[in-house]
Coordinates of C-alpha atoms in Angstrom, one line a residue:
X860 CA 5.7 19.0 4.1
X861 CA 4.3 16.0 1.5
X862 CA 3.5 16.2 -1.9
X863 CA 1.4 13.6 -3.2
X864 CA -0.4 12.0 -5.9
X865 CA -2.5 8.2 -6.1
X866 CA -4.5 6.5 -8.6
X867 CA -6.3 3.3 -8.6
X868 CA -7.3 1.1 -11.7
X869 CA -9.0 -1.5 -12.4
X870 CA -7.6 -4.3 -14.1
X871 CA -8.9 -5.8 -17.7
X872 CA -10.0 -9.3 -16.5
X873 CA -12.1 -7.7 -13.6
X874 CA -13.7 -5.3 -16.5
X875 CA -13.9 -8.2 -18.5
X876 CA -15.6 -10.3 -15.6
X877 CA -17.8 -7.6 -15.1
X878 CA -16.6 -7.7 -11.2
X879 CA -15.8 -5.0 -9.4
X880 CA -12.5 -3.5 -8.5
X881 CA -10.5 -5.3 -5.7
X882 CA -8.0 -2.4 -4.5
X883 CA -8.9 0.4 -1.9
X884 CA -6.4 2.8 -1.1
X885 CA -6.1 6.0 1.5
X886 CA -3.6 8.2 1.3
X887 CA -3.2 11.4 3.6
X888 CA -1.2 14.1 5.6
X889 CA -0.6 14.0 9.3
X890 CA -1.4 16.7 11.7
X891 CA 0.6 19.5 12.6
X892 CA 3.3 19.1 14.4
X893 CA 3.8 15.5 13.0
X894 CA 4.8 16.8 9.2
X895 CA 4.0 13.6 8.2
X896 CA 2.2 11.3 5.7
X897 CA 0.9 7.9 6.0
X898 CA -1.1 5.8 3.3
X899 CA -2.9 2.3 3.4
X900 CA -3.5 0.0 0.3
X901 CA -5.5 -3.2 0.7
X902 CA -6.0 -6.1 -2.4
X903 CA -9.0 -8.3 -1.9
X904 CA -8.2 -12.2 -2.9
X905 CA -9.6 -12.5 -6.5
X906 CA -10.4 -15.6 -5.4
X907 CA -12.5 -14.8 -2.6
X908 CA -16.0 -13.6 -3.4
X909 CA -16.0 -10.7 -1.2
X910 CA -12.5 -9.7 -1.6
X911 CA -13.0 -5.8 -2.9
X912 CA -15.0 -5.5 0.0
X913 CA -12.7 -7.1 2.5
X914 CA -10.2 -4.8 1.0
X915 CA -12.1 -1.5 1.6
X916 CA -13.0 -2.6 5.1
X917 CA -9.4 -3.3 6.0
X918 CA -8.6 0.0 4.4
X919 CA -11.2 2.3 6.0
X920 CA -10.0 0.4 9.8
X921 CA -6.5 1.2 9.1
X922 CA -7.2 4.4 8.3
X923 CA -9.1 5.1 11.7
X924 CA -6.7 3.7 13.3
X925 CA -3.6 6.0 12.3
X926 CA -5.9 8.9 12.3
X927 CA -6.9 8.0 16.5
X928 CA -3.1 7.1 17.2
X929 CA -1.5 10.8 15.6
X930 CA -4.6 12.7 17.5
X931 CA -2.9 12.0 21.0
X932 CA 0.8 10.6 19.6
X933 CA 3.9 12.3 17.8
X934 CA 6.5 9.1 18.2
X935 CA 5.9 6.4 15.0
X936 CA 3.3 3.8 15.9
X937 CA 5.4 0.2 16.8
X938 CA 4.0 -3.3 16.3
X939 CA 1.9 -3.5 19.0
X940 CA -0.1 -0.8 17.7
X941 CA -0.3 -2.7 14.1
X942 CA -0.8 -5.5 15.8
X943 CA -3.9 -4.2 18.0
X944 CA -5.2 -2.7 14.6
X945 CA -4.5 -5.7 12.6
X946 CA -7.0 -7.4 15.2
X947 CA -9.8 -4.5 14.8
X948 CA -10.0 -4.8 11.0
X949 CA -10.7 -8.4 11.7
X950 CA -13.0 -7.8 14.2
X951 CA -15.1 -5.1 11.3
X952 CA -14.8 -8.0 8.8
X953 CA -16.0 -10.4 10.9
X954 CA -18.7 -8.7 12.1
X955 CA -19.8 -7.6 8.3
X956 CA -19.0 -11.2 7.3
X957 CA -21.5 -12.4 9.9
X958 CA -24.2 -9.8 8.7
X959 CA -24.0 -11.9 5.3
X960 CA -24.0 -15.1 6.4
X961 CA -20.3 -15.3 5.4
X962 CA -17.2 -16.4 6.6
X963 CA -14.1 -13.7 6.9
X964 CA -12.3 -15.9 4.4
X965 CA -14.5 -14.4 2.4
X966 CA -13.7 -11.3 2.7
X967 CA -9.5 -12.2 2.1
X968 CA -7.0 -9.3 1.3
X969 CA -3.6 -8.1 1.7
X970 CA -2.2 -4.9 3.5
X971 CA 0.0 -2.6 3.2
X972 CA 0.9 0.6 5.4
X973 CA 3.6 3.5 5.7
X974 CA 3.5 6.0 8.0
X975 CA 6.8 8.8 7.6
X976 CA 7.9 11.9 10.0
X977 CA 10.9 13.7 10.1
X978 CA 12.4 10.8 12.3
X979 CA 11.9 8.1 10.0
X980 CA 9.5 5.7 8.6
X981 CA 7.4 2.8 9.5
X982 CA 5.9 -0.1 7.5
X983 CA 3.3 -2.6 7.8
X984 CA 2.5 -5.4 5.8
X985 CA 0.6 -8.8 5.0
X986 CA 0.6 -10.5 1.4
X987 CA 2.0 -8.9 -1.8
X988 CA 2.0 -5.4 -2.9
X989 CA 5.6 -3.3 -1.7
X990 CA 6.9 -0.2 -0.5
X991 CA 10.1 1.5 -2.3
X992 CA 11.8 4.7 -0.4
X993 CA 14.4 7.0 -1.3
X994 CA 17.0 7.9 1.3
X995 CA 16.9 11.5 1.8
X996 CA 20.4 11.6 1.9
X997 CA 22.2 9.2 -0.7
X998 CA 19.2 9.1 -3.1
X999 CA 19.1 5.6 -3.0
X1000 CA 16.2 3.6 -3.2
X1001 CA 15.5 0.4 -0.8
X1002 CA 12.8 -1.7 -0.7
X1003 CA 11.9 -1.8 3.7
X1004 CA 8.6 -4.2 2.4
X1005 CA 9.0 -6.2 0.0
X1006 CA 6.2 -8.9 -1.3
X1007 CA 5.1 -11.9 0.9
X1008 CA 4.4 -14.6 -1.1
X1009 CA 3.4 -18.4 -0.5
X1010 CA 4.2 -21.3 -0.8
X1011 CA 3.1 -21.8 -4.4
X1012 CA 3.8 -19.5 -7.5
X1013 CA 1.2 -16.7 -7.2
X1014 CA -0.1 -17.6 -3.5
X1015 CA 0.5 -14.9 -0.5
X1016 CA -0.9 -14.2 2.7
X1017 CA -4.1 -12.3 3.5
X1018 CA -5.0 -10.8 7.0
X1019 CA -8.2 -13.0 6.8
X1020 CA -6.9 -16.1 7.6
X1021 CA -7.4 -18.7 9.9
X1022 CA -4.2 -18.4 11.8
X1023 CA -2.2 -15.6 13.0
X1024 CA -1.9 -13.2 9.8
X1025 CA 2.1 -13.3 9.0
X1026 CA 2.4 -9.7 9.9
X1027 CA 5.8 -7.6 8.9
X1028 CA 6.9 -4.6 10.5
X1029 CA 9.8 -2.5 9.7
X1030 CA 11.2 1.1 10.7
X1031 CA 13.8 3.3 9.6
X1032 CA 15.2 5.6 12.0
X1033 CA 16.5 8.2 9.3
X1034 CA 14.5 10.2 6.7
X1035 CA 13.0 9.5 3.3
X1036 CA 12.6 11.9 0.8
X1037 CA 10.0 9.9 -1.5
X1038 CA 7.7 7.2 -0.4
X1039 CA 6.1 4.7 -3.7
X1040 CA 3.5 2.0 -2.7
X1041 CA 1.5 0.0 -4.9
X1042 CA -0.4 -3.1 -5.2
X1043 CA 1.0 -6.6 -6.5
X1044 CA -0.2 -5.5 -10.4
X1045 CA 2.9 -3.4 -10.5
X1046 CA 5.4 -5.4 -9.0
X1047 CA 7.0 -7.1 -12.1
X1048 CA 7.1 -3.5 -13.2
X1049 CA 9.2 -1.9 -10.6
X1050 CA 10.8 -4.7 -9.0
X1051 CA 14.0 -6.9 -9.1
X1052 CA 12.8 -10.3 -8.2
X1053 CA 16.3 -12.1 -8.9
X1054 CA 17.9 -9.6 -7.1
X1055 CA 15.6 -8.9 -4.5
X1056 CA 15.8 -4.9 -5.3
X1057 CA 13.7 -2.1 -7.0
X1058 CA 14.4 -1.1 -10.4
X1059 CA 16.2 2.4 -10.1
X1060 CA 15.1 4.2 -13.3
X1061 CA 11.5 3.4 -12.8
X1062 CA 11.6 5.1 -9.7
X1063 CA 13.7 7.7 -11.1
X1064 CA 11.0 8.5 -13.8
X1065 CA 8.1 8.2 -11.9
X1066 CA 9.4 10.6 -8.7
X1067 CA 10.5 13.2 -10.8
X1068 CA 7.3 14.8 -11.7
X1069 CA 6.5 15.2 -8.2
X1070 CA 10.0 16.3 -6.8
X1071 CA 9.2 19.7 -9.3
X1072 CA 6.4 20.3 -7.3
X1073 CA 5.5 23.5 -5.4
X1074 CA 3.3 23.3 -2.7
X1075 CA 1.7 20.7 -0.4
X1076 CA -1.1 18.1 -0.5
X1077 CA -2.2 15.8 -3.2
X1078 CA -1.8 16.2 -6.3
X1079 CA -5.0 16.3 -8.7
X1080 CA -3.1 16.6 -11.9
X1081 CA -0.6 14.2 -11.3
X1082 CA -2.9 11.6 -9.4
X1083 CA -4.5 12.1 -13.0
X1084 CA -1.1 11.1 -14.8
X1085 CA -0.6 8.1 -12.7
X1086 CA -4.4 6.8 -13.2
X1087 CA -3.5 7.5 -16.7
X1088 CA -0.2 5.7 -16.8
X1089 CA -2.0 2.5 -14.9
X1090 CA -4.5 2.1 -17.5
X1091 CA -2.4 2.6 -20.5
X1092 CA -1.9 -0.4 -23.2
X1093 CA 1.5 -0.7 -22.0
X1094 CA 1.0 -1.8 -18.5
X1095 CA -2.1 -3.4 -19.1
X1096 CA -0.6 -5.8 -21.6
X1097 CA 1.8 -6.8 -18.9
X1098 CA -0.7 -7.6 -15.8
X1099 CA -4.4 -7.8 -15.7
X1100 CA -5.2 -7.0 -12.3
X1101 CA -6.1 -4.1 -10.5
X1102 CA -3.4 -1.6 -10.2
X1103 CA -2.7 0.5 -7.6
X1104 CA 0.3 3.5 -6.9
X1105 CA 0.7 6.0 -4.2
X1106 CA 3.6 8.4 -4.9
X1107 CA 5.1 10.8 -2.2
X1108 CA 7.7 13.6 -1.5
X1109 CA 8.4 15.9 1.2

């Protein structure tokens, strides 16, 4: 069973803006007999002047989508299935965009998506943001998706755009005993960019409140911590966007 905990924050130059938060994220439990978790985060384009909602309607479609799959499937999704849902989120923000008089472009933001079970694990992604696992049995950590970025300093990809989204898909066929997610505002935090790996002792720190769990489910104190943590003077002095961390254990 999954232990959980997730907080979203908003960053200082969106409270400064007065604009809204740009991160949605959904976290959750799979049904019985699955025993597994799954959790979507979406960052709308900053750039983009309907990016926080492009974000929350990627987020919510996703999150239909896993939901439908796990009512009728036990076997991890494969691309296809991202693929066919990557193609329904577009589908909601177009038709939303439409409503507006907008274009989707509009509506830009990133993706990402894991989905564990006893058998392994499955990713999905599009644009920055990562996904950090422990093996459940070396303890080591590994990055399975890591950031997309473009082809200028602080471009990526969003699953809004005109051509074929770059979608990535990866699967581990072997358990993971801890699952972290979070949105690009973290990555210079937890991530080895020169080396291409996570940084070990962040992990470390951050898991081991919720490896002393007992019990199942999220977390309400500890998705308190993390909000906590993500707007402290310490991590907002080193990014000013929205922040956003999912933290699991089984």
């Amino acid at each position: 069973m999954w232990s959980w905990g997730s907080a979203s924050c908003k960053g200082v130059a969106h409270t400064r803006e007065a604009s809204r938060k740009q991160d949605a994220v959904r976290s959750f439990a799979l049904p019985n007999p699955i025993d597994g978790f799954a959790l979507v985060i979406c960052d709308g384009a900053g750039s983009s002047p309907k990016g926080g909602e492009g974000a929350s309607l990627a987020c919510l479609s996703f999150t239909r989508a896993i939901k439908r799959y796990f009512a009728v499937h036990e076997a991890l999704p494969a691309r296809p299935h991202f693929e066919e849902w990557m193609d329904d989120a577009r589908d909601l923000i177009a038709t939303v965009a439409s409503r507006h008089q907008l274009e989707m472009k509009d509506y830009a933001t990133t993706l990402v998506v894991a989905i564990a079970s006893p058998a392994g694990l499955v990713t999905a992604q599009v644009g920055d943001g990562a996904i950090v696992v422990r093996d459940a049995e070396t303890s080591s950590w590994n990055c399975p998706s890591w950031p997309q970025q473009g082809e200028y300093a602080s471009t990526t990809f969003f699953i809004t755009s005109d051509s074929e989204p770059d979608l990535q898909v990866s699967q581990l066929d072997h358990r993971v005993s801890a699952i972290v997610a979070f949105s690009d505002g973290l990555e210079r935090l937890a991530l080895n960019f020169f080396d291409r790996k996570p940084y070990p002792r962040f992990f470390d720190a951050m898991v081991r409140p919720f490896d002393q769990l007992n019990g199942c489910g999220r977390s309400i104190e500890l998705s308190e911590r993390l909000w906590a943590f993500l707007s402290s003077e310490k991590v907002c002095a080193r990014t000013e966007d929205d922040k956003t961390l999912v933290i699991a254990v089984q």
